[in-house]
Amino acid sequence: GQQVMQIPQYQHVQEGEDFTTYCNSSTTLSNIQWYKQRPGGHPVFLIQLVKSGEVKKQKRLTFQFGEAKKNSSLHITATQTTDVGTYFCAVPGAGGTSYGKLTFGQGTILTVHP
Amino acid sequence: DAGVTQSPTHLIKTRGQQVTLRCSPKSGHDTVSWYQQALGQGPQFIFQYYEEEERQRGNFPDRFSGHQFPNYSSELNVNALLLGDSALYLCASSLTPTYEQYFGPGTRLTVT
């Protein structure tokens, strides 16, 4: 099945610093999704990237999909304490029959010190 | 508009017992997926139900089974519980054909 590597595992930043997490796949992806899970909460969908080289922004969050569609990144500018949580990338299974079968990365745990 | 709901919130079972977890999808969604999330890990796909049939299955043993009802709600059953089944069980619904998953708050299962 699909596998995706996510780094770093942990990231500690001072409030106001930037943060980036990366996801890498050995195979070409049809799309990639990003989720955020607050401590004690459940994953919440952030965005889906589909096109090669796609860049999408949501306020201070910037999402990129690599040209080869094998990697993706999430960048947060000027972190705030509300950004605390675990950020996951998730990729669909290969082939039409794996529709909706998401494989999640290990996640990056972000802590923000005020 | 109610989101995805799950019951119960927490559950404690003894090794060898059986458990049933329940999920109601977000209004308008007809596809339900179940995930197991161990502490410090990403969610692991168990299976997906659409039109009352299991459409996709992850690498989980047959002890894990499920059902989807005509109103799209779903149940996850786990037989012969093992200590390693202790985890957060997440239900997610989606509006086919999109992959976007809306997760419920989860059921925390502890097996002693």
PDB file of C-alpha atoms in Angstrom:
ATOM      1  CA  GLY A   1       0.000   0.000   0.000  1.00  0.00           C
ATOM      2  CA  GLN A   2       0.869   3.655  -0.043  1.00  0.00           C
ATOM      3  CA  GLN A   3       3.419   4.930   2.422  1.00  0.00           C
ATOM      4  CA  VAL A   4       4.314   8.462   3.265  1.00  0.00           C
ATOM      5  CA  MET A   5       7.148   9.765   5.412  1.00  0.00           C
ATOM      6  CA  GLN A   6       6.581  12.910   7.414  1.00  0.00           C
ATOM      7  CA  ILE A   7       9.284  15.023   9.047  1.00  0.00           C
ATOM      8  CA  PRO A   8      10.119  16.309  11.519  1.00  0.00           C
ATOM      9  CA  GLN A   9       8.403  14.269  14.215  1.00  0.00           C
ATOM     10  CA  TYR A  10       8.507  17.161  16.673  1.00  0.00           C
ATOM     11  CA  GLN A  11       8.970  20.901  16.327  1.00  0.00           C
ATOM     12  CA  HIS A  12       9.229  23.361  19.182  1.00  0.00           C
ATOM     13  CA  VAL A  13       9.075  27.034  18.257  1.00  0.00           C
ATOM     14  CA  GLN A  14       8.788  30.375  19.957  1.00  0.00           C
ATOM     15  CA  GLU A  15       5.610  32.250  19.197  1.00  0.00           C
ATOM     16  CA  GLY A  16       6.192  34.321  16.097  1.00  0.00           C
ATOM     17  CA  GLU A  17       8.666  31.912  14.512  1.00  0.00           C
ATOM     18  CA  ASP A  18       7.872  30.025  11.334  1.00  0.00           C
ATOM     19  CA  PHE A  19       7.185  26.286  11.083  1.00  0.00           C
ATOM     20  CA  THR A  20       7.375  23.803   8.239  1.00  0.00           C
ATOM     21  CA  THR A  21       6.505  20.111   8.004  1.00  0.00           C
ATOM     22  CA  TYR A  22       7.251  17.895   5.027  1.00  0.00           C
ATOM     23  CA  CYS A  23       5.725  14.775   3.536  1.00  0.00           C
ATOM     24  CA  ASN A  24       7.516  12.525   1.093  1.00  0.00           C
ATOM     25  CA  SER A  25       6.300   9.579  -0.947  1.00  0.00           C
ATOM     26  CA  SER A  26       8.274   7.135  -3.081  1.00  0.00           C
ATOM     27  CA  THR A  27       5.426   6.991  -5.575  1.00  0.00           C
ATOM     28  CA  THR A  28       3.523   9.622  -7.519  1.00  0.00           C
ATOM     29  CA  LEU A  29       0.430  10.758  -5.704  1.00  0.00           C
ATOM     30  CA  SER A  30      -2.938  11.605  -7.197  1.00  0.00           C
ATOM     31  CA  ASN A  31      -3.482  14.100  -4.413  1.00  0.00           C
ATOM     32  CA  ILE A  32      -2.497  14.831  -0.842  1.00  0.00           C
ATOM     33  CA  GLN A  33      -4.532  16.088   2.078  1.00  0.00           C
ATOM     34  CA  TRP A  34      -3.492  17.866   5.252  1.00  0.00           C
ATOM     35  CA  TYR A  35      -5.181  17.546   8.632  1.00  0.00           C
ATOM     36  CA  LYS A  36      -4.673  19.186  12.022  1.00  0.00           C
ATOM     37  CA  GLN A  37      -5.363  17.446  15.307  1.00  0.00           C
ATOM     38  CA  ARG A  38      -5.423  19.513  18.467  1.00  0.00           C
ATOM     39  CA  PRO A  39      -4.344  17.820  21.718  1.00  0.00           C
ATOM     40  CA  GLY A  40      -7.191  15.574  22.853  1.00  0.00           C
ATOM     41  CA  GLY A  41      -9.125  16.277  19.666  1.00  0.00           C
ATOM     42  CA  HIS A  42      -9.794  14.660  16.339  1.00  0.00           C
ATOM     43  CA  PRO A  43      -8.267  15.304  12.910  1.00  0.00           C
ATOM     44  CA  VAL A  44      -9.719  18.287  11.086  1.00  0.00           C
ATOM     45  CA  PHE A  45      -9.389  18.616   7.335  1.00  0.00           C
ATOM     46  CA  LEU A  46      -7.290  21.591   6.239  1.00  0.00           C
ATOM     47  CA  ILE A  47      -6.801  21.273   2.499  1.00  0.00           C
ATOM     48  CA  GLN A  48      -6.404  18.985  -0.493  1.00  0.00           C
ATOM     49  CA  LEU A  49      -3.746  19.491  -3.189  1.00  0.00           C
ATOM     50  CA  VAL A  50      -4.217  17.901  -6.578  1.00  0.00           C
ATOM     51  CA  LYS A  51      -2.144  19.660  -9.247  1.00  0.00           C
ATOM     52  CA  SER A  52       1.590  19.402  -9.807  1.00  0.00           C
ATOM     53  CA  GLY A  53       3.348  22.405  -8.272  1.00  0.00           C
ATOM     54  CA  GLU A  54       0.149  23.622  -6.647  1.00  0.00           C
ATOM     55  CA  VAL A  55       0.425  26.256  -3.928  1.00  0.00           C
ATOM     56  CA  LYS A  56      -2.517  27.147  -1.723  1.00  0.00           C
ATOM     57  CA  LYS A  57      -2.725  29.635   1.125  1.00  0.00           C
ATOM     58  CA  GLN A  58      -5.019  29.860   4.113  1.00  0.00           C
ATOM     59  CA  LYS A  59      -4.157  32.978   6.082  1.00  0.00           C
ATOM     60  CA  ARG A  60      -0.758  32.171   7.648  1.00  0.00           C
ATOM     61  CA  LEU A  61      -0.675  28.607   6.261  1.00  0.00           C
ATOM     62  CA  THR A  62       0.923  27.828   2.898  1.00  0.00           C
ATOM     63  CA  PHE A  63       0.592  24.384   1.336  1.00  0.00           C
ATOM     64  CA  GLN A  64       2.712  23.176  -1.561  1.00  0.00           C
ATOM     65  CA  PHE A  65       2.564  20.079  -3.770  1.00  0.00           C
ATOM     66  CA  GLY A  66       5.795  19.129  -5.488  1.00  0.00           C
ATOM     67  CA  GLU A  67       6.268  19.250  -9.229  1.00  0.00           C
ATOM     68  CA  ALA A  68       6.668  15.469  -9.330  1.00  0.00           C
ATOM     69  CA  LYS A  69       3.664  15.014  -7.009  1.00  0.00           C
ATOM     70  CA  LYS A  70       5.795  12.989  -4.611  1.00  0.00           C
ATOM     71  CA  ASN A  71       6.186  15.511  -1.826  1.00  0.00           C
ATOM     72  CA  SER A  72       4.325  18.249  -0.077  1.00  0.00           C
ATOM     73  CA  SER A  73       4.886  20.820   2.621  1.00  0.00           C
ATOM     74  CA  LEU A  74       2.910  22.884   5.079  1.00  0.00           C
ATOM     75  CA  HIS A  75       4.421  26.175   6.193  1.00  0.00           C
ATOM     76  CA  ILE A  76       3.050  28.350   8.969  1.00  0.00           C
ATOM     77  CA  THR A  77       4.234  31.944   9.131  1.00  0.00           C
ATOM     78  CA  ALA A  78       4.534  33.652  12.510  1.00  0.00           C
ATOM     79  CA  THR A  79       3.166  30.846  14.644  1.00  0.00           C
ATOM     80  CA  GLN A  80       0.624  31.514  17.349  1.00  0.00           C
ATOM     81  CA  THR A  81      -0.304  29.445  20.389  1.00  0.00           C
ATOM     82  CA  THR A  82      -3.491  28.454  18.584  1.00  0.00           C
ATOM     83  CA  ASP A  83      -1.363  26.582  16.033  1.00  0.00           C
ATOM     84  CA  VAL A  84      -0.414  23.957  18.624  1.00  0.00           C
ATOM     85  CA  GLY A  85      -1.293  20.429  17.569  1.00  0.00           C
ATOM     86  CA  THR A  86      -0.265  17.568  15.329  1.00  0.00           C
ATOM     87  CA  TYR A  87      -0.223  18.115  11.591  1.00  0.00           C
ATOM     88  CA  PHE A  88      -0.782  15.089   9.378  1.00  0.00           C
ATOM     89  CA  CYS A  89      -0.507  14.586   5.691  1.00  0.00           C
ATOM     90  CA  ALA A  90      -2.697  11.872   4.204  1.00  0.00           C
ATOM     91  CA  VAL A  91      -2.609  10.214   0.820  1.00  0.00           C
ATOM     92  CA  PRO A  92      -5.164   8.032  -0.942  1.00  0.00           C
ATOM     93  CA  GLY A  93      -4.543   4.417  -1.834  1.00  0.00           C
ATOM     94  CA  ALA A  94      -3.235   3.623  -5.287  1.00  0.00           C
ATOM     95  CA  GLY A  95      -5.699   2.668  -7.951  1.00  0.00           C
ATOM     96  CA  GLY A  96      -9.378   3.304  -8.393  1.00  0.00           C
ATOM     97  CA  THR A  97     -10.414   0.640  -5.926  1.00  0.00           C
ATOM     98  CA  SER A  98      -8.663   2.394  -3.064  1.00  0.00           C
ATOM     99  CA  TYR A  99     -10.984   5.328  -3.214  1.00  0.00           C
ATOM    100  CA  GLY A 100     -11.172   6.978   0.142  1.00  0.00           C
ATOM    101  CA  LYS A 101      -8.612   4.695   1.762  1.00  0.00           C
ATOM    102  CA  LEU A 102      -6.374   7.284   3.320  1.00  0.00           C
ATOM    103  CA  THR A 103      -2.882   6.552   4.569  1.00  0.00           C
ATOM    104  CA  PHE A 104      -1.737   9.058   7.171  1.00  0.00           C
ATOM    105  CA  GLY A 105       1.786  10.141   7.861  1.00  0.00           C
ATOM    106  CA  GLN A 106       3.211   9.874  11.373  1.00  0.00           C
ATOM    107  CA  GLY A 107       2.447  13.523  11.971  1.00  0.00           C
ATOM    108  CA  THR A 108       4.486  16.463  13.183  1.00  0.00           C
ATOM    109  CA  ILE A 109       3.780  17.608  16.718  1.00  0.00           C
ATOM    110  CA  LEU A 110       4.039  21.380  16.960  1.00  0.00           C
ATOM    111  CA  THR A 111       4.457  23.120  20.286  1.00  0.00           C
ATOM    112  CA  VAL A 112       4.542  26.894  20.495  1.00  0.00           C
ATOM    113  CA  HIS A 113       6.125  28.665  23.449  1.00  0.00           C
ATOM    114  CA  PRO A 114       4.570  32.058  24.226  1.00  0.00           C
TER     115      PRO A 114
ATOM    116  CA  ASP B   1     -25.994  20.957  10.976  1.00  0.00           C
ATOM    117  CA  ALA B   2     -24.666  18.168  13.179  1.00  0.00           C
ATOM    118  CA  GLY B   3     -21.241  16.882  12.400  1.00  0.00           C
ATOM    119  CA  VAL B   4     -20.069  13.335  12.827  1.00  0.00           C
ATOM    120  CA  THR B   5     -21.117  11.859  16.150  1.00  0.00           C
ATOM    121  CA  GLN B   6     -19.741   8.791  17.904  1.00  0.00           C
ATOM    122  CA  SER B   7     -20.746   6.805  20.944  1.00  0.00           C
ATOM    123  CA  PRO B   8     -19.668   6.003  23.508  1.00  0.00           C
ATOM    124  CA  THR B   9     -16.969   8.548  24.296  1.00  0.00           C
ATOM    125  CA  HIS B  10     -14.973   6.212  26.472  1.00  0.00           C
ATOM    126  CA  LEU B  11     -15.098   2.484  27.029  1.00  0.00           C
ATOM    127  CA  ILE B  12     -13.208   0.054  29.228  1.00  0.00           C
ATOM    128  CA  LYS B  13     -13.274  -3.613  28.335  1.00  0.00           C
ATOM    129  CA  THR B  14     -11.522  -6.763  29.460  1.00  0.00           C
ATOM    130  CA  ARG B  15      -9.306  -8.839  27.222  1.00  0.00           C
ATOM    131  CA  GLY B  16     -11.366 -11.404  25.285  1.00  0.00           C
ATOM    132  CA  GLN B  17     -14.574  -9.379  25.359  1.00  0.00           C
ATOM    133  CA  GLN B  18     -16.398  -7.922  22.407  1.00  0.00           C
ATOM    134  CA  VAL B  19     -17.187  -4.248  21.766  1.00  0.00           C
ATOM    135  CA  THR B  20     -19.479  -2.280  19.458  1.00  0.00           C
ATOM    136  CA  LEU B  21     -18.824   1.344  18.578  1.00  0.00           C
ATOM    137  CA  ARG B  22     -21.328   3.560  16.804  1.00  0.00           C
ATOM    138  CA  CYS B  23     -21.113   6.435  14.358  1.00  0.00           C
ATOM    139  CA  SER B  24     -23.563   8.808  12.721  1.00  0.00           C
ATOM    140  CA  PRO B  25     -22.192  10.590   9.673  1.00  0.00           C
ATOM    141  CA  LYS B  26     -22.426  14.267   8.879  1.00  0.00           C
ATOM    142  CA  SER B  27     -25.741  15.185   7.325  1.00  0.00           C
ATOM    143  CA  GLY B  28     -25.714  14.454   3.607  1.00  0.00           C
ATOM    144  CA  HIS B  29     -22.744  12.092   3.746  1.00  0.00           C
ATOM    145  CA  ASP B  30     -23.189   8.499   2.636  1.00  0.00           C
ATOM    146  CA  THR B  31     -19.696   7.065   3.147  1.00  0.00           C
ATOM    147  CA  VAL B  32     -18.265   6.095   6.508  1.00  0.00           C
ATOM    148  CA  SER B  33     -14.687   5.111   7.256  1.00  0.00           C
ATOM    149  CA  TRP B  34     -13.220   3.807  10.493  1.00  0.00           C
ATOM    150  CA  TYR B  35      -9.714   4.470  11.751  1.00  0.00           C
ATOM    151  CA  GLN B  36      -7.693   3.282  14.706  1.00  0.00           C
ATOM    152  CA  GLN B  37      -5.311   5.785  16.250  1.00  0.00           C
ATOM    153  CA  ALA B  38      -2.794   4.524  18.764  1.00  0.00           C
ATOM    154  CA  LEU B  39      -1.149   7.037  21.067  1.00  0.00           C
ATOM    155  CA  GLY B  40       1.413   9.131  19.215  1.00  0.00           C
ATOM    156  CA  GLN B  41       0.542   7.636  15.832  1.00  0.00           C
ATOM    157  CA  GLY B  42      -1.421   8.726  12.813  1.00  0.00           C
ATOM    158  CA  PRO B  43      -4.850   7.207  12.181  1.00  0.00           C
ATOM    159  CA  GLN B  44      -4.754   3.744  10.608  1.00  0.00           C
ATOM    160  CA  PHE B  45      -7.494   2.897   8.104  1.00  0.00           C
ATOM    161  CA  ILE B  46      -9.664  -0.041   9.183  1.00  0.00           C
ATOM    162  CA  PHE B  47     -12.415  -0.123   6.569  1.00  0.00           C
ATOM    163  CA  GLN B  48     -14.896   1.956   4.624  1.00  0.00           C
ATOM    164  CA  TYR B  49     -18.622   1.475   4.103  1.00  0.00           C
ATOM    165  CA  TYR B  50     -20.681   2.772   1.224  1.00  0.00           C
ATOM    166  CA  GLU B  51     -24.189   1.682   0.213  1.00  0.00           C
ATOM    167  CA  GLU B  52     -24.240  -0.669   3.200  1.00  0.00           C
ATOM    168  CA  GLU B  53     -21.258  -2.652   1.933  1.00  0.00           C
ATOM    169  CA  GLU B  54     -17.621  -2.805   2.972  1.00  0.00           C
ATOM    170  CA  ARG B  55     -15.785  -1.243   0.023  1.00  0.00           C
ATOM    171  CA  GLN B  56     -12.231  -0.939   1.284  1.00  0.00           C
ATOM    172  CA  ARG B  57     -10.316  -2.655   4.053  1.00  0.00           C
ATOM    173  CA  GLY B  58      -7.003  -1.942   5.706  1.00  0.00           C
ATOM    174  CA  ASN B  59      -4.609  -4.410   7.291  1.00  0.00           C
ATOM    175  CA  PHE B  60      -6.796  -5.416  10.196  1.00  0.00           C
ATOM    176  CA  PRO B  61      -7.790  -8.971  11.192  1.00  0.00           C
ATOM    177  CA  ASP B  62     -11.264 -10.395  10.796  1.00  0.00           C
ATOM    178  CA  ARG B  63     -11.902  -9.676  14.468  1.00  0.00           C
ATOM    179  CA  PHE B  64     -12.721  -6.207  13.204  1.00  0.00           C
ATOM    180  CA  SER B  65     -16.050  -6.077  11.431  1.00  0.00           C
ATOM    181  CA  GLY B  66     -18.604  -3.457  10.672  1.00  0.00           C
ATOM    182  CA  HIS B  67     -21.974  -2.593   9.359  1.00  0.00           C
ATOM    183  CA  GLN B  68     -23.678   0.326   7.677  1.00  0.00           C
ATOM    184  CA  PHE B  69     -27.386   0.916   8.059  1.00  0.00           C
ATOM    185  CA  PRO B  70     -29.836   2.369   5.509  1.00  0.00           C
ATOM    186  CA  ASN B  71     -29.619   5.750   7.247  1.00  0.00           C
ATOM    187  CA  TYR B  72     -25.814   5.652   6.630  1.00  0.00           C
ATOM    188  CA  SER B  73     -24.924   5.276  10.296  1.00  0.00           C
ATOM    189  CA  SER B  74     -22.348   2.640  11.037  1.00  0.00           C
ATOM    190  CA  GLU B  75     -21.061   0.263  13.689  1.00  0.00           C
ATOM    191  CA  LEU B  76     -17.596  -1.092  14.318  1.00  0.00           C
ATOM    192  CA  ASN B  77     -17.389  -4.437  16.114  1.00  0.00           C
ATOM    193  CA  VAL B  78     -14.242  -5.872  17.591  1.00  0.00           C
ATOM    194  CA  ASN B  79     -14.251  -9.455  18.892  1.00  0.00           C
ATOM    195  CA  ALA B  80     -11.814 -11.197  21.218  1.00  0.00           C
ATOM    196  CA  LEU B  81     -10.255  -7.941  22.386  1.00  0.00           C
ATOM    197  CA  LEU B  82      -6.517  -7.788  22.868  1.00  0.00           C
ATOM    198  CA  LEU B  83      -4.542  -5.345  24.971  1.00  0.00           C
ATOM    199  CA  GLY B  84      -3.152  -3.938  21.725  1.00  0.00           C
ATOM    200  CA  ASP B  85      -6.643  -2.907  20.622  1.00  0.00           C
ATOM    201  CA  SER B  86      -6.526  -0.064  23.133  1.00  0.00           C
ATOM    202  CA  ALA B  87      -6.696   3.085  21.033  1.00  0.00           C
ATOM    203  CA  LEU B  88      -8.812   5.981  19.878  1.00  0.00           C
ATOM    204  CA  TYR B  89     -11.309   4.781  17.279  1.00  0.00           C
ATOM    205  CA  LEU B  90     -12.268   7.465  14.827  1.00  0.00           C
ATOM    206  CA  CYS B  91     -15.174   7.493  12.464  1.00  0.00           C
ATOM    207  CA  ALA B  92     -15.024   9.729   9.415  1.00  0.00           C
ATOM    208  CA  SER B  93     -17.700  10.485   6.887  1.00  0.00           C
ATOM    209  CA  SER B  94     -17.366  11.829   3.403  1.00  0.00           C
ATOM    210  CA  LEU B  95     -19.510  12.908   0.508  1.00  0.00           C
ATOM    211  CA  THR B  96     -18.639  10.626  -2.345  1.00  0.00           C
ATOM    212  CA  PRO B  97     -16.783  11.193  -4.659  1.00  0.00           C
ATOM    213  CA  THR B  98     -14.612  13.576  -2.587  1.00  0.00           C
ATOM    214  CA  TYR B  99     -11.834  12.235  -0.387  1.00  0.00           C
ATOM    215  CA  GLU B 100     -12.294  14.929   2.225  1.00  0.00           C
ATOM    216  CA  GLN B 101     -12.943  13.221   5.538  1.00  0.00           C
ATOM    217  CA  TYR B 102     -14.924  14.719   8.388  1.00  0.00           C
ATOM    218  CA  PHE B 103     -13.894  13.054  11.614  1.00  0.00           C
ATOM    219  CA  GLY B 104     -15.952  12.472  14.712  1.00  0.00           C
ATOM    220  CA  PRO B 105     -14.619  13.021  18.223  1.00  0.00           C
ATOM    221  CA  GLY B 106     -13.688   9.355  18.561  1.00  0.00           C
ATOM    222  CA  THR B 107     -14.218   6.585  21.097  1.00  0.00           C
ATOM    223  CA  ARG B 108     -11.365   5.955  23.510  1.00  0.00           C
ATOM    224  CA  LEU B 109     -11.202   2.182  24.060  1.00  0.00           C
ATOM    225  CA  THR B 110      -9.119   0.777  26.879  1.00  0.00           C
ATOM    226  CA  VAL B 111      -8.613  -2.973  27.102  1.00  0.00           C
ATOM    227  CA  THR B 112      -7.405  -4.285  30.463  1.00  0.00           C
TER     228      THR B 112
END
